[in-house]
Amino acid sequence: MAKKKETKVEVETPQVEEMVIETPVVKAPKIEAKPEPKKPKWEVKDRIYRLRGSKKPLSRMIRSANIYWFDEEKGHERELKYCQNQRTCFVDEMKGDQRLEHIIFRNGILIIEKEKTVLQKLLSLYHPERNVTFYEEKPAVRAASQVEVIELEIDALTAARSLDIDMAEAVMRVELGSKVSKMSSKELKRDMLLYAKRNPALFLELVNDDNVQLRNFGIRATEMGILKLSPDQRTFSWGSNDRKLMNVPFDEHPYSALAAWFKTDEGMEIYSNIEKRLN
């Protein structure tokens, strides 16, 4: 009997791919070093120094030796000296002989040419009497300050021109008191313009203060007898029947307190009543 031929069947085993899990790489944030602040560049120019105060002596000598300046970078004091034959005012940087030179103000002023940068830097940057005994005149800063003052004067004068007579009286009453009641409108306008030019900042502050007009309103009502202020300045009452309207809080100006009271519900009704009588 013949044997059956065996047939081998090959079964392919599916290959399983291995999964590779990549771990994300987290990059540390790059920290950039802050750049060191740049030192202001020294401007080569003629410089003017003046003594502080109203006195201007014929001559005044300030120290040019035995003075010290604390160097923050080095962490210690450094001796200063002005020597005409040296290229630095720091003693630890000097080379050779040191010919000491005097620093003298004439009639309160010292003009230093641009070529003398060592002396200029000593006075402008390091000298311990800087901004105490003397100061460097800076035309640009002075001009900017003058411009601000002029612009403030213009704003004050413009505001003064646009004020009506009642507001003008309210503002000027702060300065002149009861005298404004006897002034004509032209006199009041003139004095107000002069006051705005003389004290522009204070004038603008008064114009923008709501209580100024209310105080003036209360003063006018009292002067006309509509309101009455007690002799001890503690109580306001009606002038016609002495009926009490309000008590003035302790340590407050009576008309400032009245102005604040006019803003309350009760005070607004009284204000409207008084306004009709004044008109």
CSV table of C-alpha atoms in Angstrom, one decimal:
chain,number,residue,atom,x,y,z
A,1,MET,CA,0.0,0.0,0.0
A,2,ALA,CA,1.5,3.3,-1.1
A,3,LYS,CA,2.1,5.9,1.5
A,4,LYS,CA,0.3,9.2,1.2
A,5,LYS,CA,2.7,12.1,0.5
A,6,GLU,CA,2.4,14.6,3.3
A,7,THR,CA,2.0,18.2,2.3
A,8,LYS,CA,3.4,20.8,4.6
A,9,VAL,CA,1.5,24.1,4.8
A,10,GLU,CA,3.5,27.0,6.0
A,11,VAL,CA,1.5,29.5,8.0
A,12,GLU,CA,2.9,33.0,8.0
A,13,THR,CA,3.0,34.6,11.4
A,14,PRO,CA,2.0,38.3,11.2
A,15,GLN,CA,4.8,40.5,12.4
A,16,VAL,CA,3.9,42.9,15.1
A,17,GLU,CA,5.6,46.2,14.9
A,18,GLU,CA,7.0,47.4,18.1
A,19,MET,CA,5.6,50.9,19.1
A,20,VAL,CA,8.3,53.3,20.0
A,21,ILE,CA,7.1,56.0,22.3
A,22,GLU,CA,9.2,59.1,22.0
A,23,THR,CA,9.6,61.1,25.2
A,24,PRO,CA,9.2,64.8,24.3
A,25,VAL,CA,12.2,66.8,25.0
A,26,VAL,CA,11.4,69.9,26.9
A,27,LYS,CA,13.8,72.6,26.2
A,28,ALA,CA,14.7,74.8,29.1
A,29,PRO,CA,13.6,78.4,28.4
A,30,LYS,CA,16.5,80.5,27.2
A,31,ILE,CA,17.2,83.2,29.7
A,32,GLU,CA,18.8,86.2,28.1
A,33,ALA,CA,21.1,88.3,30.2
A,34,LYS,CA,19.8,91.8,30.6
A,35,PRO,CA,22.2,94.2,29.0
A,36,GLU,CA,23.9,96.5,31.4
A,37,PRO,CA,22.6,100.0,31.4
A,38,LYS,CA,24.7,102.2,29.2
A,39,LYS,CA,26.5,105.0,30.9
A,40,PRO,CA,25.5,108.4,29.5
A,41,LYS,CA,27.9,109.6,26.9
A,42,TRP,CA,30.0,112.6,28.0
A,43,GLU,CA,29.2,115.6,25.9
A,44,VAL,CA,32.3,117.7,25.0
A,45,LYS,CA,31.3,121.3,25.4
A,46,ASP,CA,31.9,124.5,27.4
A,47,ARG,CA,30.2,124.3,30.8
A,48,ILE,CA,29.0,127.0,33.3
A,49,TYR,CA,28.9,126.5,37.1
A,50,ARG,CA,27.3,128.8,39.5
A,51,LEU,CA,27.3,129.2,43.3
A,52,ARG,CA,24.0,128.4,45.0
A,53,GLY,CA,22.2,131.1,47.0
A,54,SER,CA,21.8,134.8,46.6
A,55,LYS,CA,25.3,135.8,47.7
A,56,LYS,CA,27.8,136.2,44.9
A,57,PRO,CA,31.3,136.8,46.5
A,58,LEU,CA,34.1,138.3,44.4
A,59,SER,CA,36.0,135.0,44.7
A,60,ARG,CA,35.1,131.7,46.3
A,61,MET,CA,37.5,128.7,46.3
A,62,ILE,CA,36.2,125.2,46.7
A,63,ARG,CA,38.2,122.1,47.6
A,64,SER,CA,40.4,120.6,44.8
A,65,ALA,CA,42.1,117.9,47.0
A,66,ASN,CA,41.3,115.7,50.1
A,67,ILE,CA,37.9,114.9,48.7
A,68,TYR,CA,36.5,111.4,48.1
A,69,TRP,CA,33.9,109.7,45.9
A,70,PHE,CA,32.3,106.3,46.5
A,71,ASP,CA,32.8,104.0,43.5
A,72,GLU,CA,29.9,101.5,43.5
A,73,GLU,CA,31.5,99.3,40.9
A,74,LYS,CA,34.8,99.0,42.9
A,75,GLY,CA,33.0,99.0,46.2
A,76,HIS,CA,35.2,101.6,48.0
A,77,GLU,CA,35.9,105.3,48.2
A,78,ARG,CA,38.4,106.8,45.8
A,79,GLU,CA,40.4,109.9,46.4
A,80,LEU,CA,39.9,112.9,44.1
A,81,LYS,CA,42.3,115.7,43.2
A,82,TYR,CA,42.4,118.3,40.5
A,83,CYS,CA,45.9,118.4,39.0
A,84,GLN,CA,46.5,120.4,35.8
A,85,ASN,CA,49.1,118.0,34.5
A,86,GLN,CA,47.0,114.9,34.9
A,87,ARG,CA,44.5,113.2,32.6
A,88,THR,CA,42.2,112.0,35.4
A,89,CYS,CA,40.9,113.3,38.7
A,90,PHE,CA,41.3,109.9,40.4
A,91,VAL,CA,44.5,109.8,42.5
A,92,ASP,CA,44.8,106.0,42.0
A,93,GLU,CA,45.0,106.5,38.2
A,94,MET,CA,47.5,109.4,38.2
A,95,LYS,CA,51.0,109.0,36.9
A,96,GLY,CA,54.1,111.0,37.7
A,97,ASP,CA,54.1,114.4,39.6
A,98,GLN,CA,50.8,115.9,40.8
A,99,ARG,CA,50.6,119.7,40.3
A,100,LEU,CA,47.6,120.7,42.4
A,101,GLU,CA,45.4,123.4,40.9
A,102,HIS,CA,42.9,125.7,42.7
A,103,ILE,CA,39.2,125.8,41.7
A,104,ILE,CA,37.9,129.4,42.1
A,105,PHE,CA,34.5,131.0,41.4
A,106,ARG,CA,34.6,134.7,40.4
A,107,ASN,CA,31.5,136.7,41.1
A,108,GLY,CA,29.6,133.5,41.7
A,109,ILE,CA,30.4,131.9,38.4
A,110,LEU,CA,33.0,129.6,36.9
A,111,ILE,CA,33.2,129.0,33.1
A,112,ILE,CA,35.2,125.9,32.0
A,113,GLU,CA,36.2,125.4,28.4
A,114,LYS,CA,35.5,122.1,26.7
A,115,GLU,CA,39.2,121.3,26.6
A,116,LYS,CA,39.3,120.9,30.4
A,117,THR,CA,37.3,117.7,30.6
A,118,VAL,CA,39.0,116.5,33.8
A,119,LEU,CA,37.9,119.5,35.8
A,120,GLN,CA,34.4,119.4,34.2
A,121,LYS,CA,33.9,115.8,35.1
A,122,LEU,CA,35.2,116.4,38.7
A,123,LEU,CA,32.6,119.2,39.2
A,124,SER,CA,29.7,117.6,37.2
A,125,LEU,CA,30.0,114.0,38.4
A,126,TYR,CA,32.1,113.5,41.5
A,127,HIS,CA,32.6,116.5,43.7
A,128,PRO,CA,30.9,116.2,47.1
A,129,GLU,CA,29.8,119.9,47.0
A,130,ARG,CA,28.0,119.4,43.7
A,131,ASN,CA,24.4,120.7,43.9
A,132,VAL,CA,25.2,121.8,47.5
A,133,THR,CA,27.7,124.7,47.2
A,134,PHE,CA,27.5,125.0,43.4
A,135,TYR,CA,25.5,123.6,40.4
A,136,GLU,CA,26.0,123.2,36.7
A,137,GLU,CA,23.9,125.4,34.6
A,138,LYS,CA,21.9,123.4,32.1
A,139,PRO,CA,20.2,125.7,29.5
A,140,ALA,CA,18.0,122.9,28.1
A,141,VAL,CA,16.5,122.0,31.4
A,142,ARG,CA,16.1,125.6,32.3
A,143,ALA,CA,14.4,126.3,29.0
A,144,ALA,CA,12.0,123.3,29.4
A,145,SER,CA,11.1,124.6,32.9
A,146,GLN,CA,10.4,128.1,31.5
A,147,VAL,CA,8.3,126.6,28.7
A,148,GLU,CA,6.1,124.8,31.3
A,149,VAL,CA,5.6,128.0,33.2
A,150,ILE,CA,4.7,130.0,30.1
A,151,GLU,CA,2.2,127.3,29.0
A,152,LEU,CA,0.7,127.3,32.4
A,153,GLU,CA,0.3,131.1,32.3
A,154,ILE,CA,-1.4,130.8,28.9
A,155,ASP,CA,-3.8,128.2,30.2
A,156,ALA,CA,-4.7,130.3,33.2
A,157,LEU,CA,-5.2,133.5,31.2
A,158,THR,CA,-7.3,131.6,28.6
A,159,ALA,CA,-9.5,130.2,31.4
A,160,ALA,CA,-9.7,133.7,33.0
A,161,ARG,CA,-11.0,135.2,29.8
A,162,SER,CA,-13.7,132.7,29.4
A,163,LEU,CA,-15.1,132.9,33.0
A,164,ASP,CA,-18.5,134.6,33.5
A,165,ILE,CA,-18.8,137.3,36.1
A,166,ASP,CA,-20.2,135.1,38.9
A,167,MET,CA,-17.4,132.6,38.6
A,168,ALA,CA,-14.8,135.4,38.4
A,169,GLU,CA,-16.3,136.8,41.6
A,170,ALA,CA,-16.1,133.4,43.3
A,171,VAL,CA,-12.5,132.9,42.4
A,172,MET,CA,-11.4,136.4,43.3
A,173,ARG,CA,-13.2,136.3,46.6
A,174,VAL,CA,-10.7,133.7,47.7
A,175,GLU,CA,-7.9,136.2,47.1
A,176,LEU,CA,-9.6,139.5,48.0
A,177,GLY,CA,-12.4,138.6,50.4
A,178,SER,CA,-15.4,140.9,50.7
A,179,LYS,CA,-13.7,143.6,48.7
A,180,VAL,CA,-15.0,142.0,45.5
A,181,SER,CA,-18.6,143.0,46.3
A,182,LYS,CA,-17.6,146.7,45.8
A,183,MET,CA,-15.7,146.2,42.6
A,184,SER,CA,-17.0,146.9,39.1
A,185,SER,CA,-16.9,144.2,36.5
A,186,LYS,CA,-13.9,145.8,34.7
A,187,GLU,CA,-11.9,146.0,37.9
A,188,LEU,CA,-12.8,142.4,38.8
A,189,LYS,CA,-11.8,141.2,35.3
A,190,ARG,CA,-8.5,143.2,35.5
A,191,ASP,CA,-7.6,141.8,38.9
A,192,MET,CA,-8.5,138.3,37.8
A,193,LEU,CA,-6.2,138.4,34.8
A,194,LEU,CA,-3.4,139.7,36.9
A,195,TYR,CA,-4.0,137.0,39.5
A,196,ALA,CA,-4.1,134.3,36.8
A,197,LYS,CA,-0.7,135.5,35.4
A,198,ARG,CA,0.9,135.8,38.9
A,199,ASN,CA,-0.4,132.5,40.3
A,200,PRO,CA,-1.4,130.3,37.3
A,201,ALA,CA,-1.4,126.9,39.1
A,202,LEU,CA,-3.5,128.1,42.0
A,203,PHE,CA,-5.9,130.0,39.7
A,204,LEU,CA,-6.5,126.9,37.6
A,205,GLU,CA,-7.0,124.9,40.8
A,206,LEU,CA,-9.7,127.3,42.0
A,207,VAL,CA,-11.4,127.4,38.7
A,208,ASN,CA,-11.8,123.6,38.8
A,209,ASP,CA,-12.9,123.5,42.4
A,210,ASP,CA,-16.7,123.1,42.6
A,211,ASN,CA,-16.8,124.4,46.2
A,212,VAL,CA,-15.4,127.8,45.2
A,213,GLN,CA,-18.6,128.9,43.5
A,214,LEU,CA,-20.7,127.4,46.3
A,215,ARG,CA,-18.7,129.2,49.0
A,216,ASN,CA,-19.1,132.5,47.0
A,217,PHE,CA,-22.8,131.8,46.7
A,218,GLY,CA,-23.1,131.4,50.5
A,219,ILE,CA,-21.1,134.5,51.2
A,220,ARG,CA,-23.3,136.6,48.8
A,221,ALA,CA,-26.5,135.2,50.4
A,222,THR,CA,-25.1,136.2,53.9
A,223,GLU,CA,-24.0,139.7,52.7
A,224,MET,CA,-27.5,140.3,51.3
A,225,GLY,CA,-29.2,139.2,54.6
A,226,ILE,CA,-30.8,136.1,53.1
A,227,LEU,CA,-28.8,133.9,55.4
A,228,LYS,CA,-27.4,134.7,58.8
A,229,LEU,CA,-24.2,133.4,60.4
A,230,SER,CA,-24.2,133.4,64.2
A,231,PRO,CA,-21.5,135.5,65.9
A,232,ASP,CA,-19.6,132.3,67.0
A,233,GLN,CA,-19.7,131.2,63.3
A,234,ARG,CA,-21.2,127.8,64.3
A,235,THR,CA,-24.8,128.1,62.9
A,236,PHE,CA,-26.5,129.3,59.7
A,237,SER,CA,-30.1,130.4,59.8
A,238,TRP,CA,-32.6,132.2,57.7
A,239,GLY,CA,-32.2,136.0,57.9
A,240,SER,CA,-35.9,136.6,57.9
A,241,ASN,CA,-37.1,134.4,60.8
A,242,ASP,CA,-33.8,133.1,62.4
A,243,ARG,CA,-34.9,129.5,61.7
A,244,LYS,CA,-31.8,127.4,61.9
A,245,LEU,CA,-30.6,125.7,58.7
A,246,MET,CA,-27.4,123.9,59.7
A,247,ASN,CA,-24.7,123.6,62.3
A,248,VAL,CA,-21.1,124.1,61.3
A,249,PRO,CA,-18.9,121.1,62.2
A,250,PHE,CA,-16.1,121.7,64.7
A,251,ASP,CA,-12.8,122.9,63.2
A,252,GLU,CA,-14.4,123.6,59.7
A,253,HIS,CA,-14.6,126.9,57.9
A,254,PRO,CA,-18.2,128.0,58.0
A,255,TYR,CA,-18.6,128.7,54.3
A,256,SER,CA,-16.7,125.5,53.3
A,257,ALA,CA,-19.1,123.6,55.5
A,258,LEU,CA,-22.1,125.5,53.9
A,259,ALA,CA,-20.8,124.7,50.4
A,260,ALA,CA,-20.6,121.0,51.3
A,261,TRP,CA,-24.1,121.2,52.8
A,262,PHE,CA,-25.6,122.7,49.6
A,263,LYS,CA,-24.8,119.3,47.9
A,264,THR,CA,-27.1,117.4,50.3
A,265,ASP,CA,-30.8,116.8,49.5
A,266,GLU,CA,-31.9,119.3,52.1
A,267,GLY,CA,-29.2,121.8,51.1
A,268,MET,CA,-30.1,121.6,47.4
A,269,GLU,CA,-33.7,122.8,48.2
A,270,ILE,CA,-32.4,125.7,50.2
A,271,TYR,CA,-29.9,126.5,47.4
A,272,SER,CA,-32.7,126.7,44.9
A,273,ASN,CA,-34.7,129.0,47.2
A,274,ILE,CA,-31.8,131.3,47.7
A,275,GLU,CA,-31.0,131.3,44.0
A,276,LYS,CA,-34.4,132.7,43.2
A,277,ARG,CA,-34.0,135.5,45.7
A,278,LEU,CA,-30.6,136.4,44.4
A,279,ASN,CA,-31.8,136.7,40.9
